[in-house]
Amino acid sequence: MPRAPKPTFVTELPLVVSRAQDAVMLGRFEAGRRLCNAVLGDALKALDLMRQSKAWQAAREMPKGKERSAAFKACNEHFGFTEYAMHAVATAHKNDAGFADRLGAHETQKIASRVFAALQEYAFGKRGRPRFKGMHRPLHSMEGKSNAAGIRW
C-alpha cells in the first residue's frame, strides 16, 4: 500500500549576493550543466548499444510476462543502464573533471538520477529524446538529497 502524501511547499526567494558569491554560484551551475551533459552522453551510448544487442531484440519478441521483464532487466544491468550505474558514471566524471570543490556527492547523484529518469521515459516511448544542455539553456536548479547538502541559505 503506498504511503499517503504529506503536504509540502516550495518557496522561492530572490538572492542578493556579492560578485564573489555570484561567481561561485555560476561555477557550480556550470559544473552541473557539464556533468549533466557528460552523463547524458554516456547513457545515450549505453542505451543505443543495448537496443542493438541480440539479447534486447530477443526480449522484445517475447510475450509480456515475468520472463520478458527478467530478460530486459538482465540486459539493462549488462549494459550499465541502471540508476546506480549512472551514479557511478557521474561520480567518475565529476572526479575526472575536478568538480569536487563545486559539486557534492548528493548533487552529483541527483543529476545522474534526473538523467536516468529522462532516459527511462525515452526508452519506454513516453517522451522524446533528452537534449543536451547548451550555454543558452543552462540548468535552472540543482537539488541534493537532503536539506543539509549543497548550497544552503
N, C-alpha and C. Protein backbone atom coordinates (compact mmCIF):
# COMPACT_ATOMS: atom_id res chain seq x y z
N MET A 1 0.84 -1.16 0.00
CA MET A 1 0.00 0.00 0.00
C MET A 1 0.89 1.23 0.00
N PRO A 2 0.69 2.18 -0.92
CA PRO A 2 1.53 3.37 -0.97
C PRO A 2 1.28 4.30 0.21
N ARG A 3 2.32 5.04 0.54
CA ARG A 3 2.19 5.99 1.64
C ARG A 3 1.33 7.16 1.21
N ALA A 4 0.65 7.73 2.17
CA ALA A 4 -0.17 8.91 1.91
C ALA A 4 0.77 10.12 1.75
N PRO A 5 0.56 10.93 0.74
CA PRO A 5 1.45 12.08 0.56
C PRO A 5 1.28 13.10 1.68
N LYS A 6 2.42 13.65 2.08
CA LYS A 6 2.38 14.68 3.11
C LYS A 6 2.32 16.04 2.42
N PRO A 7 1.68 17.00 3.03
CA PRO A 7 1.63 18.33 2.40
C PRO A 7 3.03 18.95 2.37
N THR A 8 3.41 19.47 1.22
CA THR A 8 4.71 20.10 1.06
C THR A 8 4.53 21.46 0.41
N PHE A 9 5.56 22.26 0.46
CA PHE A 9 5.52 23.56 -0.19
C PHE A 9 6.91 23.94 -0.67
N VAL A 10 6.95 24.84 -1.61
CA VAL A 10 8.20 25.37 -2.13
C VAL A 10 8.09 26.88 -2.08
N THR A 11 9.12 27.50 -1.60
CA THR A 11 9.14 28.96 -1.59
C THR A 11 10.36 29.42 -2.37
N GLU A 12 10.20 30.42 -3.16
CA GLU A 12 11.28 30.98 -3.95
C GLU A 12 11.58 32.38 -3.44
N LEU A 13 12.84 32.61 -3.13
CA LEU A 13 13.27 33.91 -2.63
C LEU A 13 14.37 34.44 -3.53
N PRO A 14 14.32 35.71 -3.87
CA PRO A 14 15.41 36.26 -4.67
C PRO A 14 16.67 36.38 -3.81
N LEU A 15 17.80 36.00 -4.38
CA LEU A 15 19.05 36.08 -3.65
C LEU A 15 19.74 37.40 -3.94
N VAL A 16 20.27 38.00 -2.92
CA VAL A 16 21.09 39.19 -3.07
C VAL A 16 22.49 38.76 -2.67
N VAL A 17 23.36 38.63 -3.66
CA VAL A 17 24.70 38.10 -3.41
C VAL A 17 25.75 39.08 -3.91
N SER A 18 26.95 38.91 -3.38
CA SER A 18 28.07 39.72 -3.83
C SER A 18 28.61 39.14 -5.14
N ARG A 19 29.54 39.83 -5.74
CA ARG A 19 30.11 39.34 -7.00
C ARG A 19 30.85 38.02 -6.79
N ALA A 20 31.53 37.90 -5.67
CA ALA A 20 32.26 36.67 -5.39
C ALA A 20 31.30 35.50 -5.21
N GLN A 21 30.21 35.72 -4.49
CA GLN A 21 29.23 34.66 -4.30
C GLN A 21 28.54 34.31 -5.61
N ASP A 22 28.31 35.32 -6.45
CA ASP A 22 27.70 35.09 -7.76
C ASP A 22 28.61 34.23 -8.62
N ALA A 23 29.91 34.50 -8.57
CA ALA A 23 30.86 33.71 -9.35
C ALA A 23 30.88 32.25 -8.88
N VAL A 24 30.78 32.05 -7.58
CA VAL A 24 30.75 30.68 -7.04
C VAL A 24 29.48 29.97 -7.52
N MET A 25 28.35 30.64 -7.46
CA MET A 25 27.08 30.03 -7.90
C MET A 25 27.12 29.69 -9.39
N LEU A 26 27.62 30.62 -10.19
CA LEU A 26 27.71 30.35 -11.63
C LEU A 26 28.64 29.18 -11.91
N GLY A 27 29.74 29.08 -11.17
CA GLY A 27 30.66 27.95 -11.33
C GLY A 27 30.01 26.63 -10.99
N ARG A 28 29.21 26.62 -9.94
CA ARG A 28 28.52 25.38 -9.55
C ARG A 28 27.48 24.98 -10.59
N PHE A 29 26.73 25.93 -11.08
CA PHE A 29 25.72 25.60 -12.10
C PHE A 29 26.36 25.18 -13.41
N GLU A 30 27.49 25.78 -13.76
CA GLU A 30 28.19 25.37 -14.98
C GLU A 30 28.75 23.96 -14.82
N ALA A 31 29.30 23.66 -13.66
CA ALA A 31 29.79 22.30 -13.41
C ALA A 31 28.64 21.30 -13.48
N GLY A 32 27.48 21.65 -12.93
CA GLY A 32 26.31 20.78 -13.00
C GLY A 32 25.84 20.56 -14.43
N ARG A 33 25.88 21.62 -15.24
CA ARG A 33 25.47 21.51 -16.64
C ARG A 33 26.41 20.58 -17.40
N ARG A 34 27.71 20.77 -17.18
CA ARG A 34 28.68 19.92 -17.88
C ARG A 34 28.58 18.47 -17.43
N LEU A 35 28.37 18.27 -16.15
CA LEU A 35 28.23 16.90 -15.65
C LEU A 35 26.97 16.25 -16.22
N CYS A 36 25.89 17.00 -16.28
CA CYS A 36 24.64 16.50 -16.84
C CYS A 36 24.85 16.06 -18.30
N ASN A 37 25.55 16.87 -19.07
CA ASN A 37 25.80 16.53 -20.47
C ASN A 37 26.70 15.30 -20.61
N ALA A 38 27.72 15.18 -19.75
CA ALA A 38 28.61 14.02 -19.82
C ALA A 38 27.87 12.73 -19.48
N VAL A 39 27.06 12.77 -18.44
CA VAL A 39 26.30 11.58 -18.05
C VAL A 39 25.27 11.23 -19.12
N LEU A 40 24.62 12.25 -19.68
CA LEU A 40 23.63 12.01 -20.73
C LEU A 40 24.27 11.37 -21.96
N GLY A 41 25.45 11.84 -22.34
CA GLY A 41 26.14 11.26 -23.49
C GLY A 41 26.48 9.80 -23.27
N ASP A 42 27.02 9.47 -22.10
CA ASP A 42 27.35 8.07 -21.81
C ASP A 42 26.09 7.21 -21.73
N ALA A 43 25.04 7.74 -21.15
CA ALA A 43 23.80 6.97 -21.02
C ALA A 43 23.15 6.72 -22.38
N LEU A 44 23.19 7.71 -23.26
CA LEU A 44 22.64 7.51 -24.60
C LEU A 44 23.42 6.46 -25.37
N LYS A 45 24.74 6.44 -25.20
CA LYS A 45 25.56 5.40 -25.85
C LYS A 45 25.18 4.02 -25.32
N ALA A 46 25.02 3.92 -23.99
CA ALA A 46 24.65 2.63 -23.40
C ALA A 46 23.29 2.18 -23.89
N LEU A 47 22.34 3.11 -23.99
CA LEU A 47 21.01 2.76 -24.47
C LEU A 47 21.04 2.31 -25.92
N ASP A 48 21.80 3.01 -26.75
CA ASP A 48 21.90 2.61 -28.16
C ASP A 48 22.55 1.23 -28.31
N LEU A 49 23.62 0.99 -27.55
CA LEU A 49 24.27 -0.33 -27.62
C LEU A 49 23.33 -1.43 -27.13
N MET A 50 22.60 -1.13 -26.08
CA MET A 50 21.66 -2.10 -25.53
C MET A 50 20.57 -2.44 -26.54
N ARG A 51 20.04 -1.43 -27.20
CA ARG A 51 18.97 -1.67 -28.18
C ARG A 51 19.47 -2.43 -29.40
N GLN A 52 20.76 -2.35 -29.70
CA GLN A 52 21.32 -3.06 -30.84
C GLN A 52 21.67 -4.52 -30.52
N SER A 53 21.72 -4.86 -29.24
CA SER A 53 22.16 -6.19 -28.85
C SER A 53 21.12 -7.26 -29.21
N LYS A 54 21.62 -8.46 -29.36
CA LYS A 54 20.73 -9.58 -29.68
C LYS A 54 19.85 -9.95 -28.49
N ALA A 55 20.36 -9.75 -27.29
CA ALA A 55 19.57 -10.05 -26.10
C ALA A 55 18.35 -9.13 -26.01
N TRP A 56 18.54 -7.86 -26.34
CA TRP A 56 17.42 -6.91 -26.34
C TRP A 56 16.40 -7.28 -27.40
N GLN A 57 16.89 -7.61 -28.59
CA GLN A 57 15.99 -7.98 -29.68
C GLN A 57 15.19 -9.23 -29.33
N ALA A 58 15.86 -10.19 -28.67
CA ALA A 58 15.15 -11.41 -28.27
C ALA A 58 14.11 -11.11 -27.19
N ALA A 59 14.45 -10.21 -26.28
CA ALA A 59 13.50 -9.85 -25.21
C ALA A 59 12.28 -9.14 -25.79
N ARG A 60 12.47 -8.36 -26.83
CA ARG A 60 11.33 -7.66 -27.46
C ARG A 60 10.35 -8.63 -28.09
N GLU A 61 10.84 -9.76 -28.57
CA GLU A 61 9.99 -10.74 -29.25
C GLU A 61 9.23 -11.63 -28.27
N MET A 62 9.63 -11.62 -27.01
CA MET A 62 8.98 -12.47 -26.02
C MET A 62 7.59 -11.94 -25.67
N PRO A 63 6.68 -12.83 -25.28
CA PRO A 63 5.36 -12.34 -24.83
C PRO A 63 5.51 -11.66 -23.47
N LYS A 64 4.61 -10.72 -23.20
CA LYS A 64 4.69 -9.97 -21.96
C LYS A 64 4.51 -10.91 -20.78
N GLY A 65 5.35 -10.69 -19.77
CA GLY A 65 5.30 -11.53 -18.58
C GLY A 65 6.58 -11.40 -17.78
N LYS A 66 6.72 -12.27 -16.81
CA LYS A 66 7.87 -12.20 -15.91
C LYS A 66 9.18 -12.53 -16.62
N GLU A 67 9.15 -13.47 -17.56
CA GLU A 67 10.37 -13.83 -18.27
C GLU A 67 10.89 -12.67 -19.12
N ARG A 68 9.97 -11.97 -19.75
CA ARG A 68 10.36 -10.82 -20.58
C ARG A 68 10.93 -9.70 -19.71
N SER A 69 10.29 -9.44 -18.59
CA SER A 69 10.79 -8.42 -17.67
C SER A 69 12.17 -8.78 -17.14
N ALA A 70 12.37 -10.05 -16.83
CA ALA A 70 13.67 -10.50 -16.33
C ALA A 70 14.74 -10.38 -17.43
N ALA A 71 14.37 -10.64 -18.67
CA ALA A 71 15.32 -10.52 -19.78
C ALA A 71 15.72 -9.05 -19.99
N PHE A 72 14.74 -8.16 -19.93
CA PHE A 72 15.06 -6.74 -20.05
C PHE A 72 15.92 -6.25 -18.90
N LYS A 73 15.63 -6.72 -17.69
CA LYS A 73 16.40 -6.31 -16.52
C LYS A 73 17.84 -6.79 -16.64
N ALA A 74 18.03 -8.03 -17.09
CA ALA A 74 19.39 -8.56 -17.27
C ALA A 74 20.14 -7.77 -18.33
N CYS A 75 19.45 -7.39 -19.37
CA CYS A 75 20.07 -6.60 -20.44
C CYS A 75 20.45 -5.21 -19.92
N ASN A 76 19.57 -4.60 -19.15
CA ASN A 76 19.87 -3.29 -18.56
C ASN A 76 21.11 -3.36 -17.68
N GLU A 77 21.19 -4.37 -16.83
CA GLU A 77 22.33 -4.50 -15.93
C GLU A 77 23.62 -4.80 -16.69
N HIS A 78 23.53 -5.60 -17.74
CA HIS A 78 24.72 -5.93 -18.53
C HIS A 78 25.32 -4.68 -19.19
N PHE A 79 24.48 -3.80 -19.68
CA PHE A 79 24.97 -2.61 -20.37
C PHE A 79 25.10 -1.39 -19.45
N GLY A 80 24.86 -1.56 -18.17
CA GLY A 80 25.02 -0.46 -17.22
C GLY A 80 23.95 0.60 -17.36
N PHE A 81 22.76 0.20 -17.70
CA PHE A 81 21.65 1.14 -17.84
C PHE A 81 20.75 1.03 -16.61
N THR A 82 21.33 1.32 -15.45
CA THR A 82 20.59 1.35 -14.20
C THR A 82 20.89 2.67 -13.50
N GLU A 83 20.06 3.02 -12.55
CA GLU A 83 20.26 4.30 -11.86
C GLU A 83 21.57 4.31 -11.09
N TYR A 84 21.90 3.21 -10.45
CA TYR A 84 23.13 3.17 -9.67
C TYR A 84 24.36 3.16 -10.56
N ALA A 85 24.26 2.58 -11.74
CA ALA A 85 25.36 2.66 -12.69
C ALA A 85 25.57 4.10 -13.16
N MET A 86 24.47 4.83 -13.32
CA MET A 86 24.57 6.25 -13.69
C MET A 86 25.21 7.06 -12.56
N HIS A 87 24.93 6.69 -11.31
CA HIS A 87 25.57 7.37 -10.18
C HIS A 87 27.08 7.18 -10.25
N ALA A 88 27.52 5.96 -10.56
CA ALA A 88 28.95 5.68 -10.65
C ALA A 88 29.59 6.45 -11.81
N VAL A 89 28.89 6.51 -12.94
CA VAL A 89 29.40 7.26 -14.09
C VAL A 89 29.52 8.74 -13.74
N ALA A 90 28.50 9.28 -13.09
CA ALA A 90 28.52 10.70 -12.73
C ALA A 90 29.65 11.01 -11.75
N THR A 91 29.85 10.14 -10.77
CA THR A 91 30.93 10.35 -9.81
C THR A 91 32.29 10.30 -10.50
N ALA A 92 32.46 9.36 -11.42
CA ALA A 92 33.73 9.27 -12.16
C ALA A 92 33.97 10.52 -12.99
N HIS A 93 32.94 10.99 -13.67
CA HIS A 93 33.08 12.22 -14.47
C HIS A 93 33.39 13.42 -13.59
N LYS A 94 32.71 13.51 -12.44
CA LYS A 94 32.95 14.64 -11.53
C LYS A 94 34.38 14.64 -11.04
N ASN A 95 34.90 13.47 -10.66
CA ASN A 95 36.26 13.39 -10.16
C ASN A 95 37.29 13.65 -11.25
N ASP A 96 37.04 13.13 -12.46
CA ASP A 96 37.97 13.35 -13.57
C ASP A 96 38.03 14.81 -13.99
N ALA A 97 36.89 15.51 -13.90
CA ALA A 97 36.84 16.91 -14.32
C ALA A 97 37.33 17.87 -13.24
N GLY A 98 37.49 17.37 -12.03
CA GLY A 98 37.94 18.24 -10.94
C GLY A 98 36.84 19.11 -10.38
N PHE A 99 35.62 18.61 -10.38
CA PHE A 99 34.48 19.38 -9.88
C PHE A 99 34.19 19.09 -8.41
N ALA A 100 35.11 18.44 -7.71
CA ALA A 100 34.85 18.06 -6.32
C ALA A 100 34.63 19.27 -5.43
N ASP A 101 35.24 20.41 -5.77
CA ASP A 101 35.05 21.61 -4.96
C ASP A 101 33.76 22.34 -5.31
N ARG A 102 33.11 21.99 -6.42
CA ARG A 102 31.89 22.67 -6.86
C ARG A 102 30.64 21.86 -6.67
N LEU A 103 30.76 20.54 -6.75
CA LEU A 103 29.59 19.66 -6.62
C LEU A 103 29.85 18.61 -5.55
N GLY A 104 28.88 18.41 -4.70
CA GLY A 104 28.98 17.37 -3.69
C GLY A 104 28.47 16.04 -4.21
N ALA A 105 28.59 15.03 -3.39
CA ALA A 105 28.15 13.69 -3.80
C ALA A 105 26.65 13.64 -4.01
N HIS A 106 25.89 14.34 -3.16
CA HIS A 106 24.43 14.30 -3.27
C HIS A 106 23.94 15.00 -4.53
N GLU A 107 24.54 16.14 -4.87
CA GLU A 107 24.14 16.83 -6.10
C GLU A 107 24.50 16.00 -7.32
N THR A 108 25.68 15.35 -7.28
CA THR A 108 26.11 14.51 -8.39
C THR A 108 25.14 13.36 -8.61
N GLN A 109 24.73 12.71 -7.53
CA GLN A 109 23.80 11.60 -7.66
C GLN A 109 22.43 12.05 -8.13
N LYS A 110 21.98 13.21 -7.71
CA LYS A 110 20.67 13.70 -8.16
C LYS A 110 20.71 14.06 -9.65
N ILE A 111 21.82 14.62 -10.11
CA ILE A 111 21.95 14.90 -11.54
C ILE A 111 21.87 13.59 -12.33
N ALA A 112 22.57 12.56 -11.85
CA ALA A 112 22.53 11.25 -12.52
C ALA A 112 21.12 10.67 -12.48
N SER A 113 20.42 10.84 -11.37
CA SER A 113 19.05 10.32 -11.26
C SER A 113 18.11 11.03 -12.22
N ARG A 114 18.28 12.35 -12.37
CA ARG A 114 17.44 13.11 -13.31
C ARG A 114 17.69 12.66 -14.75
N VAL A 115 18.95 12.44 -15.08
CA VAL A 115 19.29 11.97 -16.43
C VAL A 115 18.70 10.58 -16.66
N PHE A 116 18.84 9.70 -15.68
CA PHE A 116 18.32 8.35 -15.84
C PHE A 116 16.80 8.34 -15.97
N ALA A 117 16.12 9.17 -15.18
CA ALA A 117 14.65 9.24 -15.28
C ALA A 117 14.22 9.72 -16.66
N ALA A 118 14.92 10.72 -17.20
CA ALA A 118 14.58 11.21 -18.54
C ALA A 118 14.82 10.13 -19.59
N LEU A 119 15.92 9.40 -19.47
CA LEU A 119 16.23 8.36 -20.44
C LEU A 119 15.29 7.17 -20.31
N GLN A 120 14.84 6.89 -19.12
CA GLN A 120 13.90 5.79 -18.94
C GLN A 120 12.56 6.12 -19.61
N GLU A 121 12.12 7.37 -19.48
CA GLU A 121 10.90 7.80 -20.17
C GLU A 121 11.08 7.67 -21.69
N TYR A 122 12.25 8.04 -22.17
CA TYR A 122 12.56 7.94 -23.61
C TYR A 122 12.59 6.47 -24.04
N ALA A 123 13.21 5.62 -23.23
CA ALA A 123 13.32 4.20 -23.59
C ALA A 123 11.96 3.52 -23.63
N PHE A 124 11.05 3.94 -22.76
CA PHE A 124 9.72 3.36 -22.75
C PHE A 124 8.79 3.99 -23.78
N GLY A 125 9.24 5.00 -24.50
CA GLY A 125 8.44 5.64 -25.53
C GLY A 125 7.45 6.65 -25.01
N LYS A 126 7.61 7.11 -23.77
CA LYS A 126 6.67 8.06 -23.21
C LYS A 126 7.04 9.50 -23.49
N ARG A 127 8.33 9.76 -23.75
CA ARG A 127 8.80 11.11 -24.03
C ARG A 127 9.81 11.06 -25.17
N GLY A 128 10.18 12.23 -25.63
CA GLY A 128 11.17 12.32 -26.69
C GLY A 128 12.58 12.15 -26.18
N ARG A 129 13.52 12.18 -27.12
CA ARG A 129 14.93 12.02 -26.77
C ARG A 129 15.41 13.20 -25.94
N PRO A 130 16.06 12.94 -24.80
CA PRO A 130 16.53 14.05 -23.96
C PRO A 130 17.59 14.86 -24.68
N ARG A 131 17.60 16.15 -24.42
CA ARG A 131 18.53 17.06 -25.09
C ARG A 131 19.67 17.43 -24.16
N PHE A 132 20.79 17.76 -24.78
CA PHE A 132 21.93 18.26 -24.03
C PHE A 132 21.66 19.71 -23.63
N LYS A 133 22.22 20.11 -22.50
CA LYS A 133 22.06 21.47 -22.01
C LYS A 133 23.12 22.36 -22.65
N GLY A 134 22.67 23.39 -23.35
CA GLY A 134 23.59 24.30 -24.00
C GLY A 134 23.90 25.50 -23.12
N MET A 135 24.78 26.35 -23.59
CA MET A 135 25.15 27.54 -22.84
C MET A 135 23.96 28.47 -22.66
N HIS A 136 23.07 28.51 -23.63
CA HIS A 136 21.93 29.41 -23.57
C HIS A 136 20.68 28.76 -22.98
N ARG A 137 20.78 27.45 -22.66
CA ARG A 137 19.69 26.73 -21.97
C ARG A 137 20.29 25.99 -20.80
N PRO A 138 20.78 26.71 -19.79
CA PRO A 138 21.50 26.06 -18.69
C PRO A 138 20.56 25.39 -17.69
N LEU A 139 21.15 24.81 -16.68
CA LEU A 139 20.36 24.30 -15.56
C LEU A 139 19.77 25.49 -14.82
N HIS A 140 18.53 25.39 -14.43
CA HIS A 140 17.89 26.46 -13.68
C HIS A 140 17.82 26.13 -12.20
N SER A 141 18.04 24.87 -11.86
CA SER A 141 18.01 24.48 -10.46
C SER A 141 18.85 23.22 -10.28
N MET A 142 19.34 23.07 -9.07
CA MET A 142 20.03 21.84 -8.69
C MET A 142 19.50 21.45 -7.32
N GLU A 143 19.48 20.16 -7.07
CA GLU A 143 18.97 19.70 -5.79
C GLU A 143 19.90 18.66 -5.22
N GLY A 144 19.85 18.52 -3.93
CA GLY A 144 20.59 17.48 -3.23
C GLY A 144 19.62 16.45 -2.69
N LYS A 145 20.13 15.55 -1.88
CA LYS A 145 19.27 14.51 -1.34
C LYS A 145 18.70 14.88 0.02
N SER A 146 19.23 15.92 0.62
CA SER A 146 18.73 16.33 1.93
C SER A 146 18.90 17.84 2.08
N ASN A 147 18.35 18.40 3.15
CA ASN A 147 18.48 19.82 3.39
C ASN A 147 19.88 20.21 3.84
N ALA A 148 20.66 19.27 4.31
CA ALA A 148 22.00 19.56 4.82
C ALA A 148 23.06 19.55 3.74
N ALA A 149 22.69 19.17 2.51
CA ALA A 149 23.68 19.03 1.44
C ALA A 149 23.61 20.23 0.49
N GLY A 150 24.73 20.53 -0.13
CA GLY A 150 24.77 21.52 -1.20
C GLY A 150 24.72 22.95 -0.73
N ILE A 151 24.12 23.78 -1.52
CA ILE A 151 24.03 25.21 -1.27
C ILE A 151 22.89 25.46 -0.27
N ARG A 152 23.23 26.15 0.79
CA ARG A 152 22.23 26.44 1.82
C ARG A 152 22.10 27.94 1.99
N TRP A 153 20.90 28.36 2.33
CA TRP A 153 20.65 29.79 2.56
C TRP A 153 21.00 30.12 3.96
